[in-house]
Every structure is written in C-alpha cells, then in structure tokens.
Tab-separated table of C-alpha atoms in Angstrom:
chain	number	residue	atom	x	y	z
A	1	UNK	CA	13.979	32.495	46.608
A	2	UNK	CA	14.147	36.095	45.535
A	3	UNK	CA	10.941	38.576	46.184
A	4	UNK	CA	10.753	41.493	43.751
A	5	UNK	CA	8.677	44.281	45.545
A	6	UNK	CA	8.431	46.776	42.586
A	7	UNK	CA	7.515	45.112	40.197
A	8	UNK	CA	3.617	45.210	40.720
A	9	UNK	CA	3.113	41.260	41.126
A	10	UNK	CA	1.203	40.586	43.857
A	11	UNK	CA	3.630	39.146	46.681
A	12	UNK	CA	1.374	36.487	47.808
A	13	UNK	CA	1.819	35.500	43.810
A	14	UNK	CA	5.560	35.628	43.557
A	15	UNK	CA	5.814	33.305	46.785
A	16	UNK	CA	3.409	30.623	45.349
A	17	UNK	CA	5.653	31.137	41.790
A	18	UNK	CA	9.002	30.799	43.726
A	19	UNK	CA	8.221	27.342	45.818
A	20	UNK	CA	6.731	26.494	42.539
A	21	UNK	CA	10.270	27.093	40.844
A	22	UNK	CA	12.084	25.665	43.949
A	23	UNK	CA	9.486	22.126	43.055
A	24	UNK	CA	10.205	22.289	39.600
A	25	UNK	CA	14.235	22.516	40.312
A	26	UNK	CA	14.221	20.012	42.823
A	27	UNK	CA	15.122	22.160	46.042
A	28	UNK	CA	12.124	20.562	47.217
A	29	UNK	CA	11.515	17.177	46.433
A	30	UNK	CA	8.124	15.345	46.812
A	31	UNK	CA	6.983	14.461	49.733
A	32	UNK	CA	9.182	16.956	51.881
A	33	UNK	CA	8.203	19.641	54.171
A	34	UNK	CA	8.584	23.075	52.671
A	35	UNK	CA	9.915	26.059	54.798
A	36	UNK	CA	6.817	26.898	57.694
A	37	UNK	CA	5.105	30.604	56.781
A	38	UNK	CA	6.735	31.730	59.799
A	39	UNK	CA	10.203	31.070	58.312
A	40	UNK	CA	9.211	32.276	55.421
A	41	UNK	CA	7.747	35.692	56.507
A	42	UNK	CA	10.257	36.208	58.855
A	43	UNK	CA	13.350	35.513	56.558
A	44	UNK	CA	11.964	38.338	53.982
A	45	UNK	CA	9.832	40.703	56.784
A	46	UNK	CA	6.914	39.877	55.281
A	47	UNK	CA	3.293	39.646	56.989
A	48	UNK	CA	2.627	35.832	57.449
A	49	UNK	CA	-0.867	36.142	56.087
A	50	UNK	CA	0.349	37.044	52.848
A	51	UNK	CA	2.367	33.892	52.729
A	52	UNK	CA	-0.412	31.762	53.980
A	53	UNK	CA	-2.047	33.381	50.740
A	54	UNK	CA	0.221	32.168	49.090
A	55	UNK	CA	0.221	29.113	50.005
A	56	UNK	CA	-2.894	28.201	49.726
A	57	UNK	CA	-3.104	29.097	46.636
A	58	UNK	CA	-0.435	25.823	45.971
A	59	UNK	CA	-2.907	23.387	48.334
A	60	UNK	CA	-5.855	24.421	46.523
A	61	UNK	CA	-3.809	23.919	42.982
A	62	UNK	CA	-3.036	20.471	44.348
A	63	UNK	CA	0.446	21.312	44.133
A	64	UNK	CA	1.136	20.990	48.519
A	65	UNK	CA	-0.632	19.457	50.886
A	66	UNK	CA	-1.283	20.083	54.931
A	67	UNK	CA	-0.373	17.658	57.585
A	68	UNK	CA	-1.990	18.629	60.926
A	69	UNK	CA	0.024	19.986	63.182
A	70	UNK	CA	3.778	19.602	61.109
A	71	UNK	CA	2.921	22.014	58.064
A	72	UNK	CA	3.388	22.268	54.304
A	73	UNK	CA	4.690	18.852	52.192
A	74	UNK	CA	4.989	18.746	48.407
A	75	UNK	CA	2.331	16.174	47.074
A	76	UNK	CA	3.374	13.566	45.138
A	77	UNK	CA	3.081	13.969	41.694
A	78	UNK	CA	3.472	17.847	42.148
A	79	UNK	CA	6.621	18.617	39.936
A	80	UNK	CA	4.662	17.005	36.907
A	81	UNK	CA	1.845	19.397	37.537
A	82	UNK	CA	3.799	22.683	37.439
A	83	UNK	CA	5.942	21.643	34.690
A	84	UNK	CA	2.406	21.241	33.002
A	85	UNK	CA	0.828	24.368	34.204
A	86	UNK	CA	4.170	26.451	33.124
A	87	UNK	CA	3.517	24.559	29.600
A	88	UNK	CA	0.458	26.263	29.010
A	89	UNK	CA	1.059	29.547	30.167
A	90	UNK	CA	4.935	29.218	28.591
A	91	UNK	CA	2.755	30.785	25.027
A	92	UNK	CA	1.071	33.905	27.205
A	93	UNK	CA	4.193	34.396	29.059
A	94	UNK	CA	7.505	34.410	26.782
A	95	UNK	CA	6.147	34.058	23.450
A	96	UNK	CA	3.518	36.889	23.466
A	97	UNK	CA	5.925	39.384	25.073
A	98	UNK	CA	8.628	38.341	22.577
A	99	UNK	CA	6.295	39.409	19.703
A	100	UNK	CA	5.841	42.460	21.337
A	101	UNK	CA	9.140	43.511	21.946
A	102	UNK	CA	9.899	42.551	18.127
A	103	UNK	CA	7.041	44.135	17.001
A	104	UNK	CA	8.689	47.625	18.371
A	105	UNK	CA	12.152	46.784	16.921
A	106	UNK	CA	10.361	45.704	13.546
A	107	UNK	CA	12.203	42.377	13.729
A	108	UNK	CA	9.683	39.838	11.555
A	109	UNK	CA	8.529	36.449	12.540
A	110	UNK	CA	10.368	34.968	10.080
A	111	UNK	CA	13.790	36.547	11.837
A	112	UNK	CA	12.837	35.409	15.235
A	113	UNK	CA	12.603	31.751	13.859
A	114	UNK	CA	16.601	32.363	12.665
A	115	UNK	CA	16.743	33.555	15.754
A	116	UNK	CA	16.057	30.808	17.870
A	117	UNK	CA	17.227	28.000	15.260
A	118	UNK	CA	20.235	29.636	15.541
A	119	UNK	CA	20.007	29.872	19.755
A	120	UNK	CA	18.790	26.445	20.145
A	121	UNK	CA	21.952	24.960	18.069
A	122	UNK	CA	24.241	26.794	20.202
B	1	UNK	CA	-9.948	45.646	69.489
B	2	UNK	CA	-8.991	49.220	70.185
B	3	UNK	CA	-11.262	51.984	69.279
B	4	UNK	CA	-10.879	55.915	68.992
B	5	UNK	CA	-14.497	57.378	68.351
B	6	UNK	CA	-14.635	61.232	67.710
B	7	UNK	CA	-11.673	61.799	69.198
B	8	UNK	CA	-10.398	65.702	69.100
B	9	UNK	CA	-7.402	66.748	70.928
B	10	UNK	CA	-7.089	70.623	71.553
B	11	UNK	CA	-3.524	72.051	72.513
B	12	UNK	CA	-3.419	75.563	73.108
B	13	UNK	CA	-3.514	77.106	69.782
B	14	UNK	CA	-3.418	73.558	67.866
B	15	UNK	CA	-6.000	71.195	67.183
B	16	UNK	CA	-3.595	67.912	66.914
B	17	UNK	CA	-6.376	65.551	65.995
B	18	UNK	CA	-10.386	66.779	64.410
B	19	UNK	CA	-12.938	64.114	65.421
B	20	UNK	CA	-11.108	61.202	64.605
B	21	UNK	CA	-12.735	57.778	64.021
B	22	UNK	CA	-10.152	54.359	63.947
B	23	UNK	CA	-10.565	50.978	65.344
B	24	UNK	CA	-7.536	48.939	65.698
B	25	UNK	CA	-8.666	44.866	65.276
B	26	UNK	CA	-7.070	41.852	66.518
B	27	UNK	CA	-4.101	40.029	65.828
B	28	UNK	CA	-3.127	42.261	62.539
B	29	UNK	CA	-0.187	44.900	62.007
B	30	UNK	CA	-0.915	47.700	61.445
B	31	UNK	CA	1.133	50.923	59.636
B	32	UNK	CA	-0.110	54.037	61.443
B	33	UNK	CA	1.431	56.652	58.871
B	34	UNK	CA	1.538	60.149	58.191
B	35	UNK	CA	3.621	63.797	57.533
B	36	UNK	CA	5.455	64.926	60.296
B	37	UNK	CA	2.797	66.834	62.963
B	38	UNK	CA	0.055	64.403	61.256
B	39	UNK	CA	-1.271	63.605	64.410
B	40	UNK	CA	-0.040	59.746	64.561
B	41	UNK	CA	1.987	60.378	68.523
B	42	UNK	CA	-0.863	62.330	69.664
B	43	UNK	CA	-3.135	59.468	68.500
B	44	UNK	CA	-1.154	56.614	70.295
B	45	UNK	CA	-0.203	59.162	73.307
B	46	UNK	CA	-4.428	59.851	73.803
B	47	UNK	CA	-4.709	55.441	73.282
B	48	UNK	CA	-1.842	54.989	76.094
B	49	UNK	CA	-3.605	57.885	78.302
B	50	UNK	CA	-0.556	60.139	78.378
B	51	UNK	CA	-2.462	62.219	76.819
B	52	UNK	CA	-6.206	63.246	77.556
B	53	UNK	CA	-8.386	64.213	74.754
B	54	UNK	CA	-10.683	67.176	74.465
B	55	UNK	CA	-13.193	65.086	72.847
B	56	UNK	CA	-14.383	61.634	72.497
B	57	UNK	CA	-13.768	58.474	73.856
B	58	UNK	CA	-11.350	55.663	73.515
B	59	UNK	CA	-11.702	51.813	74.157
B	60	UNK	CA	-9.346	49.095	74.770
B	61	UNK	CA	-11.287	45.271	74.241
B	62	UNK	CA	-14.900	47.398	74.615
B	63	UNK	CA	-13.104	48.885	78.498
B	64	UNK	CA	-12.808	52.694	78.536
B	65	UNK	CA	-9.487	53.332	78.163
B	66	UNK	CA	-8.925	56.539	80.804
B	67	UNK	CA	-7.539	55.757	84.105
B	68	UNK	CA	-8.094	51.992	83.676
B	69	UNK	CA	-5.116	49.923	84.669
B	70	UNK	CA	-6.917	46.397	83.039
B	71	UNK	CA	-6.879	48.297	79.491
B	72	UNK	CA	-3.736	49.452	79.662
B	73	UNK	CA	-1.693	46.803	81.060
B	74	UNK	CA	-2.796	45.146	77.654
B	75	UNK	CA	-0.864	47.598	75.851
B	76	UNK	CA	3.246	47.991	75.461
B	77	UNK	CA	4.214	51.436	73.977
B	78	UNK	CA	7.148	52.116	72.946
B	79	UNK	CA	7.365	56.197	72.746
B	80	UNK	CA	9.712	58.180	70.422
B	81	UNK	CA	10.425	60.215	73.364
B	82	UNK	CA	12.578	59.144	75.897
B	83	UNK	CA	11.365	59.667	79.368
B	84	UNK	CA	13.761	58.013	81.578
B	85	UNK	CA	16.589	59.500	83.991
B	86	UNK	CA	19.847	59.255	82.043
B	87	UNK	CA	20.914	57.433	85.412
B	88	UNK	CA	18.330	54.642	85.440
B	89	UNK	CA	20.300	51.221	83.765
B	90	UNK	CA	18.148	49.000	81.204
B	91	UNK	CA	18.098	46.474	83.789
B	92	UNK	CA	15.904	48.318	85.796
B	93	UNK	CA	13.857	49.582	82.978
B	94	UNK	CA	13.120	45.815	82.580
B	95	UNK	CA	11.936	45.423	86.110
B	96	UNK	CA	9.264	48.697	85.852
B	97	UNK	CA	7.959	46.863	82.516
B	98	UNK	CA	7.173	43.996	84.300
B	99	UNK	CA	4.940	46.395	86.564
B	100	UNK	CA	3.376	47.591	83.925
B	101	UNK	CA	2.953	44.649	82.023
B	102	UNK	CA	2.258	41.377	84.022
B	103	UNK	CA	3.098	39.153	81.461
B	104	UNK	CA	6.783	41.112	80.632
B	105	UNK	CA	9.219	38.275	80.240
B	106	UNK	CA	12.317	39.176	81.396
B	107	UNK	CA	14.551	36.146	79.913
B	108	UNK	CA	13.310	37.178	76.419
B	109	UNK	CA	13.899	40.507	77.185
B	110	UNK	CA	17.813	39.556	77.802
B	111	UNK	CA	18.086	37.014	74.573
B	112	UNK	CA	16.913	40.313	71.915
B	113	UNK	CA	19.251	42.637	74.406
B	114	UNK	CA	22.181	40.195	73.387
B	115	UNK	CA	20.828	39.562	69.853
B	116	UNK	CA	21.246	43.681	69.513
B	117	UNK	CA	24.479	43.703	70.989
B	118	UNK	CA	22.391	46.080	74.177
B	119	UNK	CA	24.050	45.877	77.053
B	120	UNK	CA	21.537	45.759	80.074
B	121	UNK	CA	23.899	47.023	82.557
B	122	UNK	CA	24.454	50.289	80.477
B	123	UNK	CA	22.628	53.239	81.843
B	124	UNK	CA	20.324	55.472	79.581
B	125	UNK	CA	22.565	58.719	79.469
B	126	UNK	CA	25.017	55.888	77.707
B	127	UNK	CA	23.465	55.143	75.237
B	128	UNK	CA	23.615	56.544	71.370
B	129	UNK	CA	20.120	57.209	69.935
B	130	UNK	CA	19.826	53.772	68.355
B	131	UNK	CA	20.495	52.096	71.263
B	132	UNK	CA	18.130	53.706	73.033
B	133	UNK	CA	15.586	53.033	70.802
B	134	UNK	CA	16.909	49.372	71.096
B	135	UNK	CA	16.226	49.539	74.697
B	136	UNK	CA	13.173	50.693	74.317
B	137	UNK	CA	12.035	48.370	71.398
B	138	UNK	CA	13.051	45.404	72.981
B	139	UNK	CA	11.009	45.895	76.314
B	140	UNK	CA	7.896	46.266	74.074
B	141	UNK	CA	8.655	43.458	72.396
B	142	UNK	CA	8.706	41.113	75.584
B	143	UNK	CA	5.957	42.980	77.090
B	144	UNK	CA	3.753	40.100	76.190
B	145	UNK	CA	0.821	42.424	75.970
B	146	UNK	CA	-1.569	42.039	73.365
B	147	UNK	CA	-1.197	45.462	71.674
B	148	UNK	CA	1.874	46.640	70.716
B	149	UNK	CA	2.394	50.156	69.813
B	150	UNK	CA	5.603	51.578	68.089
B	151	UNK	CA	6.253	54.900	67.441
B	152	UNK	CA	9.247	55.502	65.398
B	153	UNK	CA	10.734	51.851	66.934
B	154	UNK	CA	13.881	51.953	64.156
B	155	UNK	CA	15.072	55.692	64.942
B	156	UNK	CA	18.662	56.198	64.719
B	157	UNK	CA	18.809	51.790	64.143
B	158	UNK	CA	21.644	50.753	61.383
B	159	UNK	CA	20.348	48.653	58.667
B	160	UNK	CA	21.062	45.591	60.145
B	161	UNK	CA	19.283	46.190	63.711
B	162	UNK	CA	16.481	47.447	61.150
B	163	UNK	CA	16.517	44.023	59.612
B	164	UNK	CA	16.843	42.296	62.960
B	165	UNK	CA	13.718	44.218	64.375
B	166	UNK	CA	11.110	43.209	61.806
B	167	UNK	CA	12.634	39.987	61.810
B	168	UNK	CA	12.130	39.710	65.752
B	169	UNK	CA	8.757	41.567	65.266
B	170	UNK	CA	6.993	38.490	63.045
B	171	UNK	CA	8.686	35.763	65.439
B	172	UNK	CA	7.104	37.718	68.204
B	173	UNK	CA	3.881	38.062	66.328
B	174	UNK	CA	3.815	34.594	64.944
B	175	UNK	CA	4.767	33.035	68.874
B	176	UNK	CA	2.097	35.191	70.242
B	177	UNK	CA	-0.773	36.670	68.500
B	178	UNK	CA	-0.751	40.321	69.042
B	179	UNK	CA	-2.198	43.299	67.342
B	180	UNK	CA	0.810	45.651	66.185
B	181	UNK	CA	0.859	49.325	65.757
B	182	UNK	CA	4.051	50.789	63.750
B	183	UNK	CA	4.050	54.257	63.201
B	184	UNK	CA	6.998	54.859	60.938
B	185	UNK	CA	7.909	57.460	57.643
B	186	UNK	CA	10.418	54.393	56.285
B	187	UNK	CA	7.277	53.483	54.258
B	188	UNK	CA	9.494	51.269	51.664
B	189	UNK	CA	10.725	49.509	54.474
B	190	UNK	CA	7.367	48.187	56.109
B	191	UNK	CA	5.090	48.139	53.074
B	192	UNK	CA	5.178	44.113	53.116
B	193	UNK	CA	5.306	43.553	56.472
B	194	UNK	CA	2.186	45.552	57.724
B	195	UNK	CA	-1.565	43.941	56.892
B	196	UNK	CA	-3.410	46.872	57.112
B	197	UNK	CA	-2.642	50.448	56.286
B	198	UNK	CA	-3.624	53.638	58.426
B	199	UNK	CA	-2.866	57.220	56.877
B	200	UNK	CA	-3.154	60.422	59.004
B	201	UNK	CA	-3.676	63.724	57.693
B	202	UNK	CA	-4.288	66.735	59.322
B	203	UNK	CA	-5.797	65.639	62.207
B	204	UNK	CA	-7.839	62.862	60.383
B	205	UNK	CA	-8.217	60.000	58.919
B	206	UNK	CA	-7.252	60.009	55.030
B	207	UNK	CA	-6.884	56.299	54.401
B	208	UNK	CA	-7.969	52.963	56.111
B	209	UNK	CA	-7.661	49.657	54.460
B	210	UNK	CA	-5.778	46.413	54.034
B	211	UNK	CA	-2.688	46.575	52.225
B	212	UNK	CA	-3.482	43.921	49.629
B	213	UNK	CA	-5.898	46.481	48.322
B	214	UNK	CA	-3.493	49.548	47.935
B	215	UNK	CA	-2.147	48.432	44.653
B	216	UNK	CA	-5.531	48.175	43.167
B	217	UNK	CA	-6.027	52.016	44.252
B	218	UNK	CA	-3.966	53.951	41.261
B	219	UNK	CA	-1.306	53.809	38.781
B	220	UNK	CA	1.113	55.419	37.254
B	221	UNK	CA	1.011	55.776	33.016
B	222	UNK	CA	4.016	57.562	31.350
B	223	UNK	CA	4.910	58.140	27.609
B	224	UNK	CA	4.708	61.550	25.695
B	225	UNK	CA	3.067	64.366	27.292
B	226	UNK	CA	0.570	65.273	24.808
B	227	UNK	CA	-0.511	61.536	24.644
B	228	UNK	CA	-0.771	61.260	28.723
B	229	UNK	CA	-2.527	64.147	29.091
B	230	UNK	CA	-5.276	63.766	26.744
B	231	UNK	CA	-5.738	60.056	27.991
B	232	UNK	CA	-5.926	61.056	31.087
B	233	UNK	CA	-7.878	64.006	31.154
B	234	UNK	CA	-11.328	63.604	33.199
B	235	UNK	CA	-9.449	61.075	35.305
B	236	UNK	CA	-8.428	61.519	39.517
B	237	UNK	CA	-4.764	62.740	38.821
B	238	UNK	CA	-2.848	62.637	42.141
B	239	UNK	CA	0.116	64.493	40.735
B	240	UNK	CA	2.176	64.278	37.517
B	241	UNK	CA	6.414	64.442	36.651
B	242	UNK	CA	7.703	65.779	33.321
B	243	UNK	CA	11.210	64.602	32.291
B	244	UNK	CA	11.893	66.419	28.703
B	245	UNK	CA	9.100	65.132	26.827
B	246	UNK	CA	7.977	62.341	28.774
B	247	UNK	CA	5.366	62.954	31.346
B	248	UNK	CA	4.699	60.327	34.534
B	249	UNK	CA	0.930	60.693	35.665
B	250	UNK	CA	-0.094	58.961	38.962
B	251	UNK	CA	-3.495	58.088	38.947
B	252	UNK	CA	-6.529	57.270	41.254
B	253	UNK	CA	-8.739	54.529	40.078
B	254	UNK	CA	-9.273	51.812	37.395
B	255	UNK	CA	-6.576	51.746	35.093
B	256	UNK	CA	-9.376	50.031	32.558
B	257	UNK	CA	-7.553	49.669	28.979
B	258	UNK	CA	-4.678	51.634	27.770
B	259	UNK	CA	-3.295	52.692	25.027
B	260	UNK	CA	-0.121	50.779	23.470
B	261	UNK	CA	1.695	54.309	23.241
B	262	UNK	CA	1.683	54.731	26.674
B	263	UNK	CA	3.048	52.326	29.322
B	264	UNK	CA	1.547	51.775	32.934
B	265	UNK	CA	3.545	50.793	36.292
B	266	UNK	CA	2.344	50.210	39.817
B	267	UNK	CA	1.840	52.646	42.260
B	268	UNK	CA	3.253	51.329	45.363
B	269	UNK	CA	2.175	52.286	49.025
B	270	UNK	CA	5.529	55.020	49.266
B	271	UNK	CA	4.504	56.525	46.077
B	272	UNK	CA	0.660	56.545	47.210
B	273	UNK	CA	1.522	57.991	50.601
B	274	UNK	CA	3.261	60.571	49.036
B	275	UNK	CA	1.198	61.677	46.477
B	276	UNK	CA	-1.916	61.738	48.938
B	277	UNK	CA	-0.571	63.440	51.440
B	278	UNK	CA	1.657	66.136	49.052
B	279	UNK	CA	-2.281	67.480	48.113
C-alpha cells in the first residue's frame, strides 16, 4: 500500500482504493481478515477515523464484511465486484484523460488506435 | 471536554491571548497550530494552571479548572520548557508522574524509554535536546490521563524517533481513548494524523474545524497571469506566486468550474496555514 498525500484525493478514498487493489491482486484473498484500522493508521500515522472511513466505505460497497469482535474479512465474491466496478469507471478514468492529454499534443484518435494496436501486440 | 471561554491573558505590556473561545471534545486529536508568539503555550500553560488568566474561565469535564487537583490529574502535559534540575534522573521523573497522574504506568513508561533508545538512569543535565524531549514525551504518553497535551513533543527528535512518536501516539490513542492536543509548526508532518484542526492567531482563534473539511476550504489555480487574474478577480485571494509568466493564485472558496487554460491543485493544510496566517 502506498498513500499519496499531495495529490488532493481524499485519504479515506485512497485507503478504500488500495485494499481494493490489494483484493483485486490477491494480497488478500476472500474470506481473510484484512489489516485492523489500528495497524493500518498506525503503520502510515494516520488518524484511525479516517481509515474507519474508509473502510466503511468497502462494507457498505459490499466489498468487506464485519465479524464482531475479530474485524475486517473480504466477502466472498468481492474480487469479482471490484474488477466490475474498475470496468465501468476504467472509460472515466484512463480513457477520458488519455483524450485529453492527446487533445493538447494534437495526436488524433485515429493515431491513438495505432497506438495501442501497436502496444497491445508488444 | 475541555473548555476555554473568554479567556484573555495580560502580561505586562503583552496581551498573549484576546478573549479566546475553544472547546477541546473527547477522544479526538487535535492540531493546536500557529506563528511563533501565537498564543498556543500560553493557551495550554492557562488549561494546565501554570498560568492564570486575566480573564475568563476554563473547564476540564464541566470542573473549573483553577486549583482543582480532580481536573488536572486528568491531564498529562508535556511542556516545551524544561523545568527539571539537571540532577534529577528520568527514573525519578517517572515516579513524580505517577503523583500527578494516578493512572501513570510505569512498565509502559520503561518499554517506549527502551523503544527510544532513553536511558532511565540518565540524569536531565545528560541529555541532548531530543532526548529530553523523549523523556518528556514518553511520561505523557503513559500518563494514562485522558487529555494529553503536547507542546512541541518532536523538538530536536531525528526522523526516525519522529516516526516512532506518532506511531506510539495512535497505539496509545487506539489502546486508550484519549483526547490529544499537539501543538506543533511541522504542519506536513501531522496533517493526516490530527482529526481536527485549531489555528491561533494573534491572540485568537482564526480557524476551528475538522480536518476532512480543510481541503474543501481553497485552491490553488495556476496558468498565465493575465488569464488567472481576470478569472479570479472578485474572488477571496489568500496570496498569489509569479514564476516568469505563470502566476499560482491560492484561493478561498468554491473552486465552481474552471477554465481549461488554467489548471487547479489542492491546497493542503501547510499551504492553508501559511497563507492565513502570512495576512
């Protein structure tokens, strides 16, 4: 996990986004405990009710769930749901901000398709 | 909860502090911040009653906090002055915390002391500045009182006993519930850690909010001057930067839309602080 703290992202957003990415690679499997907000605030000296923001954001997506008195597990079925979630926003995220950035450099649609033909044989 | 309500504090030819109003709540950290000769010691001096103010009156948990042992042996401060005899060993500092503090726990104490690399045998005229601040630090932090006030706690500290402080400060706060004070100018440094933000200025109170809200307070645009300044004329300009032709405008308020020749980046809570308090 890496926590960028100039970039204007809300922290409690970046947390949710990295145990998200940590799910999606596998770091934490289904059905596992995830690190405790203590460990987790502590380990980056950040205030524990940001990461219980955080992470509440993830039970309330479905994504974790709470087991009285242990802490955080990944809910079953979890990976499938971010990888579905990223899906949608992949369009908003990367493909917007390419145009943009080509837009500036005056590199046409048509070249960005080369572009990525060409990356995607590689 | 601890309270300050119209609290002015006269010294001879200074007034430190100009009817301040600030209520500390439970079980949150709290950055007290501000310029040098702000007011932020005199504030937590007149809380600890070391200091007495001219006006006003202070409460610890709805007590009065003057001359009341009950309020204060709730609190741990730990000055930026040191007031101890160079000849008096940590060990012993220890043992008059305990006095003060009922609940001081002593092993605890000893684990951070060896975590630090702080000798408790070691008297005070020993130690180098961080160290001292170490000392001092660490008894605060196994006061178990339910405030805990720090002025200046990582003075003189190397960047790993920095790390190691905050570190010990969240497993302290997350064992124990306390309310935290941190006065500090290494704004960068805390500006994650602390839950609510305090700014001092002059003698009052500038700023007072939680610190999720900070970065919805301003902005800062850049691009071509002529192009920032007329989009941002009529708006609350904290301060601007030129670099050749570019100009960096920090702004108060809604950042609403803007236009695709200029580009906008956060303000954080160091740039904020500075830019309110430079005014």
């Amino acid at each position: 996990m890496k926590l960028d703290f100039e970039n204007g992202i809300p922290i409690y957003l970046q947390i949710a986004d990295q145990i998200e990415d940590s799910i999606l690679s596998g770091v934490f499997p289904e059905d596992t405990q995830v690190p405790s907000t203590t460990e987790i605030s502590t380990l980056y000296k950040i205030n524990p009710a940001t990461v219980l923001k955080g992470m509440t954001l993830l039970v309330d997506g479905g994504i974790l769930y709470k087991r009285r008195g242990v802490g955080m597990f990944v809910r079953e079925g979890a990976k499938e749901k971010v990888r579905a979630k990223r899906r949608r926003a992949f369009f908003d995220d990367y493909v917007c901000a390419l145009l943009a950035e080509a837009k500036k450099l005056e590199i046409t649609p048509d070249e960005i398709i080369r572009m990525i033909t060409e990356g995607a044989g590689k | 909860m601890i309270e300050a309500k119209n609290i002015t504090k006269k010294f001879r030819h200074v007034t430190a502090l100009k009817r301040l109003n600030v209520s500390f709540g439970e079980n949150r950290i709290y950055g007290l911040l501000g310029r040098n000769g702000a007011g932020k010691s005199t504030l937590l001096n007149l809380i600890t009653n070391r200091l007495i103010p001219s006006e006003g009156f202070l409460y610890v948990d709805g007590m009065p906090a003057m001359e009341n042992d009950t309020a204060l042996g709730r609190i741990s401060y730990m000055s930026e002055d040191t007031l101890y005899e160079p000849s008096v060993r940590v060990r012993r500092m220890f043992e008059w915390s305990k006095l003060f503090n009922p609940g001081f726990d002593t092993d605890y104490a000893n684990g951070l002391a060896a975590k630090f690399g702080l000798d408790p045998g070691k008297k005070f005229g020993q130690l180098s500045t961080g160290y001292r601040s170490i000392a001092k630090l660490v008894a605060t932090l196994a006061s178990g009182a339910e405030y805990l006030l720090f002025d200046e706690p990582v003075l003189g500290l190397d960047a790993n006993h920095r790390q190691l402080f905050y570190e010990e400060l969240l497993a302290r706060y997350a064992e124990k519930p306390c309310t935290v004070i941190l006065s500090t100018h290494l704004i960068e440094e805390v500006s994650a850690l602390i839950g609510h933000v305090v700014i001092i200025k002059d003698g009052t109170i500038l700023l007072d909010r939680p610190a999720e809200e900070i970065q919805d307070m301003g902005f800062t645009v850049s691009g071509r001057k002529e192009d920032v300044l007329a989009w941002s004329s009529g708006k609350n300009i904290l301060g601007t930067q030129e670099i050749g032709g570019l100009m960096l405008a920090h702004i108060l308020g809604d950042r609403g839309a803007v236009p695709e020749n200029l580009t906008v980046t956060p303000l954080d809570l160091q740039q904020l602080f500075i830019h309110l308090t430079n005014a």
